[in-house]
CSV table of C-alpha atoms in Angstrom, one decimal:
chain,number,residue,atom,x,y,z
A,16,UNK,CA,66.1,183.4,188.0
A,17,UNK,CA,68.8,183.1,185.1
A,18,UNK,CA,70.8,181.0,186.9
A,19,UNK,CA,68.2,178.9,188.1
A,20,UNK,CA,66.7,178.7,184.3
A,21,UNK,CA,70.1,177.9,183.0
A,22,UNK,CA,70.7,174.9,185.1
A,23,UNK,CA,67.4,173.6,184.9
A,24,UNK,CA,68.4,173.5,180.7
A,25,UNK,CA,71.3,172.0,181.6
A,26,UNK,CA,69.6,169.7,183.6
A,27,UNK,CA,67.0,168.5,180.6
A,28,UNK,CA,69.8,169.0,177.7
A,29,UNK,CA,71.4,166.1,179.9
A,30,UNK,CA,68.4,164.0,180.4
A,31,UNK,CA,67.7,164.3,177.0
A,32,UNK,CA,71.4,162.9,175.8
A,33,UNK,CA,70.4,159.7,178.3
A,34,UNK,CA,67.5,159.5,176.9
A,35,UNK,CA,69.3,159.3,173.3
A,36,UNK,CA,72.0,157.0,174.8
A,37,UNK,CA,69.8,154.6,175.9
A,38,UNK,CA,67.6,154.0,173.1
A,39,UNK,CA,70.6,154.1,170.5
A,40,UNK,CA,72.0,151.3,173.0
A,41,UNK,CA,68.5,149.4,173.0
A,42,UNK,CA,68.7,149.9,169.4
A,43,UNK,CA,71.8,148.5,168.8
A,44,UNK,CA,71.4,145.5,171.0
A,45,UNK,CA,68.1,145.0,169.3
A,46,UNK,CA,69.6,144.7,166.0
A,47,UNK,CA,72.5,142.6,167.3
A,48,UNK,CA,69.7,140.4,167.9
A,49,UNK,CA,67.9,140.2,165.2
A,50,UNK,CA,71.4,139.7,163.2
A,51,UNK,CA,71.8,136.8,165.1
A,52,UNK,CA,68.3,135.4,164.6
A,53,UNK,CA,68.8,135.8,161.1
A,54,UNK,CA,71.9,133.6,161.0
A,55,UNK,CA,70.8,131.3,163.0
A,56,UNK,CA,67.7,130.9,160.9
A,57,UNK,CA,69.4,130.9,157.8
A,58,UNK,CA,71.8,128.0,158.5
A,59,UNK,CA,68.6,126.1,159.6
A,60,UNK,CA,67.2,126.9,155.9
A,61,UNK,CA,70.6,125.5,154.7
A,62,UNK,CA,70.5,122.5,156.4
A,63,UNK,CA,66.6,121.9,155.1
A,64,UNK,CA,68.0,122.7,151.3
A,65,UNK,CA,70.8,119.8,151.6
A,66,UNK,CA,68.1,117.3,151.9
A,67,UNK,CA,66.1,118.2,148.7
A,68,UNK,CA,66.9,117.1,145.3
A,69,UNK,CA,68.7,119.7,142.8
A,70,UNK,CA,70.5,120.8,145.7
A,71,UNK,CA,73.2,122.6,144.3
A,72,UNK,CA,71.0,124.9,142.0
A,73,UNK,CA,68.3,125.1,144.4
A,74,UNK,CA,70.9,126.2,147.5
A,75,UNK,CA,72.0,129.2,145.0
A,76,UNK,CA,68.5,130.1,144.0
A,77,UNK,CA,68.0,130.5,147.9
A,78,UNK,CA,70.9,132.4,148.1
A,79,UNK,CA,69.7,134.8,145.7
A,80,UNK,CA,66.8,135.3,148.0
A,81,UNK,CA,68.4,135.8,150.8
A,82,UNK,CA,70.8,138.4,149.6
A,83,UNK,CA,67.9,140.5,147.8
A,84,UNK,CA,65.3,140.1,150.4
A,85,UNK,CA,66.4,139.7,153.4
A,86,UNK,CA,63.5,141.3,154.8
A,87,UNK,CA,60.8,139.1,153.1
A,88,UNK,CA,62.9,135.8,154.8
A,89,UNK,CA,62.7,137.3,158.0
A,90,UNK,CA,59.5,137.9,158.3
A,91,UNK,CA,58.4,134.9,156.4
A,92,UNK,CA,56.0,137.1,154.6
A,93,UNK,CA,55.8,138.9,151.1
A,94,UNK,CA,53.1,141.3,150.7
A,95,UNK,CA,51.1,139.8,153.0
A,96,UNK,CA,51.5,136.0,151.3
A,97,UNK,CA,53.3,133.4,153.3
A,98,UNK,CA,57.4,133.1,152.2
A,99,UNK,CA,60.1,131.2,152.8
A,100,UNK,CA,62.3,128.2,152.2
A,101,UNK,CA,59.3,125.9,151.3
A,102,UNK,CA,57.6,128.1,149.0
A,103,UNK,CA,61.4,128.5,147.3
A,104,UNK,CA,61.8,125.0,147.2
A,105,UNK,CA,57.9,124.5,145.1
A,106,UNK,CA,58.6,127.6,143.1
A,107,UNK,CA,62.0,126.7,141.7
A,108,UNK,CA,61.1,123.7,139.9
A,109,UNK,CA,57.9,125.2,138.9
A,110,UNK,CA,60.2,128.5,137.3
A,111,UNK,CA,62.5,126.3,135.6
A,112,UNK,CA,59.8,124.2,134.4
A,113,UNK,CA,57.7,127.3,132.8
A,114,UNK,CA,60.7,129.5,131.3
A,115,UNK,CA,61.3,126.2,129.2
A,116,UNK,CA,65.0,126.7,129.9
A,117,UNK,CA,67.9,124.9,131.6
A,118,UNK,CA,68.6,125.1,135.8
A,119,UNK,CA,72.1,127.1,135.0
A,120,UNK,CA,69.8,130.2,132.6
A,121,UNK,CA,67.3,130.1,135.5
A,122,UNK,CA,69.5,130.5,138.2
A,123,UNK,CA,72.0,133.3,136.2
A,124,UNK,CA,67.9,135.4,136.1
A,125,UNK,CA,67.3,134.7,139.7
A,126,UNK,CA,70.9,135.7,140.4
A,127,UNK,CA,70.2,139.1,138.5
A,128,UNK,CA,66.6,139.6,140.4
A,129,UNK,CA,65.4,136.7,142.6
A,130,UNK,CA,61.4,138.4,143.2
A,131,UNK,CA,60.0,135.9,140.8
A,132,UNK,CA,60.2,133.3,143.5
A,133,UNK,CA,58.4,135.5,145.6
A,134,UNK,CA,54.6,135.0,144.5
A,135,UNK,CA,53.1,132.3,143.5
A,136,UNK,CA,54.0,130.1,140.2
A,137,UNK,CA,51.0,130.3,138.4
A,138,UNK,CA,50.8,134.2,138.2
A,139,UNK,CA,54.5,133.9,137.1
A,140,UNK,CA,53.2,131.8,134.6
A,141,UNK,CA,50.2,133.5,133.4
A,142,UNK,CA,52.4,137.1,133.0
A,143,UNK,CA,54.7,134.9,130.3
A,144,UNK,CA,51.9,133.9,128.4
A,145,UNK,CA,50.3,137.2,128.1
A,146,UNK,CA,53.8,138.5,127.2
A,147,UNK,CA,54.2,135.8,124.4
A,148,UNK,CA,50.6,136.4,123.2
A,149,UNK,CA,51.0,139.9,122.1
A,150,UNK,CA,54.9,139.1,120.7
A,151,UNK,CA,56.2,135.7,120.8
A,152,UNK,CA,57.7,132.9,123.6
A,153,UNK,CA,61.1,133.9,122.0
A,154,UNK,CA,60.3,137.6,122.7
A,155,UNK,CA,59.2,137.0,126.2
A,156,UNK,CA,61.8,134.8,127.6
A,157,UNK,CA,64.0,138.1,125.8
A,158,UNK,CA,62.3,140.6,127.9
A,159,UNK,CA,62.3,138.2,130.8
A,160,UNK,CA,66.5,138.1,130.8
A,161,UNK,CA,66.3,142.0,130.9
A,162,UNK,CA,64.3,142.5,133.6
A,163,UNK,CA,62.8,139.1,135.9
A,164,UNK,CA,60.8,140.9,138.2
A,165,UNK,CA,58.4,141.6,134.8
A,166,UNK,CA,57.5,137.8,135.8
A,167,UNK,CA,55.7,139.1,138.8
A,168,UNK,CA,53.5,141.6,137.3
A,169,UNK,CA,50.4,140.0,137.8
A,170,UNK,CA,51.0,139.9,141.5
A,171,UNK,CA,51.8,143.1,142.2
A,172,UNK,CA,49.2,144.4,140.4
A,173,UNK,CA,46.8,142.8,142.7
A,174,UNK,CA,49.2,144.8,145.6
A,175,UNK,CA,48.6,148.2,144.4
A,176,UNK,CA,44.9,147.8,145.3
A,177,UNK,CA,45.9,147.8,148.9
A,178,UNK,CA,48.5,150.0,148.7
A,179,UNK,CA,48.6,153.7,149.6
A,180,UNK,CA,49.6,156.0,146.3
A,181,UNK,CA,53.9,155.8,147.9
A,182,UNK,CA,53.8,152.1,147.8
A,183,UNK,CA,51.8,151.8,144.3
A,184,UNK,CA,54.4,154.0,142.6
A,185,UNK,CA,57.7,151.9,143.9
A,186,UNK,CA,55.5,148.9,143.4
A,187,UNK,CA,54.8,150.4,140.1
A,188,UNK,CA,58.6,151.1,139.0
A,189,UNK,CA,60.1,148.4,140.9
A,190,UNK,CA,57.6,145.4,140.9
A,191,UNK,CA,56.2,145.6,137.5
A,192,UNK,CA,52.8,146.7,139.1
A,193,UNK,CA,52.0,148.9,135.8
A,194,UNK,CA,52.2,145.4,133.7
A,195,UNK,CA,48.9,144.4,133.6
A,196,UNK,CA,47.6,147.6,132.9
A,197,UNK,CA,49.4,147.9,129.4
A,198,UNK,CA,48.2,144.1,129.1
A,199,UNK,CA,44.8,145.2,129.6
A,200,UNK,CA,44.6,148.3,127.8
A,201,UNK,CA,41.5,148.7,125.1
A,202,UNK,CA,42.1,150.0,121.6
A,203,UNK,CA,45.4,149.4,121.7
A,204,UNK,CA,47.7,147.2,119.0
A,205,UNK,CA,49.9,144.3,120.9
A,206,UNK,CA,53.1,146.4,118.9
A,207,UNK,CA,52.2,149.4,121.2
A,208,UNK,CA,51.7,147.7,124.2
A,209,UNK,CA,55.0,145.9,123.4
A,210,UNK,CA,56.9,149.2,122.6
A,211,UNK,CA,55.9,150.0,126.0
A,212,UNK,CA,56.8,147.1,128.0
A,213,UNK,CA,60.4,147.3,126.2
A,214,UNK,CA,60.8,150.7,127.5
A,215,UNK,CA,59.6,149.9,131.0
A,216,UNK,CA,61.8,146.4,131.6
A,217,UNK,CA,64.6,148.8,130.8
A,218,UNK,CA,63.6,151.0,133.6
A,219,UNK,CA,62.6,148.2,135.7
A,220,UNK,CA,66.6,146.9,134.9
A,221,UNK,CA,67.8,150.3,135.9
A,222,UNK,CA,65.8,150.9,139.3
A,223,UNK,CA,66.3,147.4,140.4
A,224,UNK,CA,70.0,147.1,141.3
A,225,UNK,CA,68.9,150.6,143.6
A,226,UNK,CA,67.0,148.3,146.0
């Protein structure tokens, strides 16, 4: 009986290592795959880009992109919005257009954190106006260098809604979900909501090269 028990483990142990074998194999061919996709993909997104206008700024914007969020590109979708090279190629102008500053400063904040191209330009927008009101444009476009993704705020505070509490809190620290919230906050002066928003743009700065 001990030798018959004993085989039949040695039996399963090596079914079990096949097993493993075959999906790390699967795995790996899979992702070899989707690699390949992705580069394939991406030079057909370059090849769109060299037909717009702005090309050179707009190619390294796209870039950006690419390199932070890869994921997004791939799957043509950012928290459950359409994204990809079109929306990039709307946004950009848009971004430039409402920071009020030259293609080169825009493209050296994209370069830093590229997730204000992600949603939509008029809730990148509305977030610097509700920064300025409660400081001023100078002040905004300040906290703005420090840390981009504060531009999204407004977005991702629509997110945590549907989110479970895991996904709120990186959306939270790394989104600038909480931004609205200190925006929004009763019987509280604009210098303590500003205080605030200091502190967390430097946490947002600190937690986003992490990701």
């Amino acid at each position: 009986l001990a030798a018959t028990a004993e085989t039949a483990a040695v039996t399963l142990a090596g079914v079990e290592a096949e097993t493993v074998l075959t999906a790390s194999a699967v795995a790996a061919i899979a992702a070899f795959a989707a690699r390949s996709a992705a580069k394939k993909r991406m030079a057909e997104w370059e090849v769109a880009m060299e037909e717009d206008a702005h090309v050179a700024h707009l190619q390294q914007a796209w870039r950006a992109v690419l390199r932070q969020h890869p994921e997004a590109v791939l799957e043509a979708n950012f928290l459950g919005q359409p994204f990809g090279c079109e929306q990039v190629k709307q946004r950009w102008p848009r971004l430039v257009q409402t920071l009020g500053i030259s293609e080169d400063q825009a493209l050296k904040i994209i370069e830093m954190d590229a997730t204000p191209l992600l949603v939509e330009s008029d809730s990148v927008s509305e977030v610097l106006a509700r920064l300025a009101a409660i400081s001023s444009r100078e002040k905004a476009l300040e906290l703005v260098g420090r840390s981009p993704s504060l531009l999204v705020g407004g977005a991702m505070n629509e997110a945590t809604g549907t989110k479970n509490l895991a996904a709120s809190t990186l959306i939270d620290v790394l989104y600038a979900g909480r931004l609205y919230r200190v925006l929004e906050e009763e019987g509280r002066d604009n210098e303590g909501k500003l205080r605030e928003i200091e502190l967390y743009a430097q946490l947002l700065s600190a937690f986003r090269p992490c990701v």
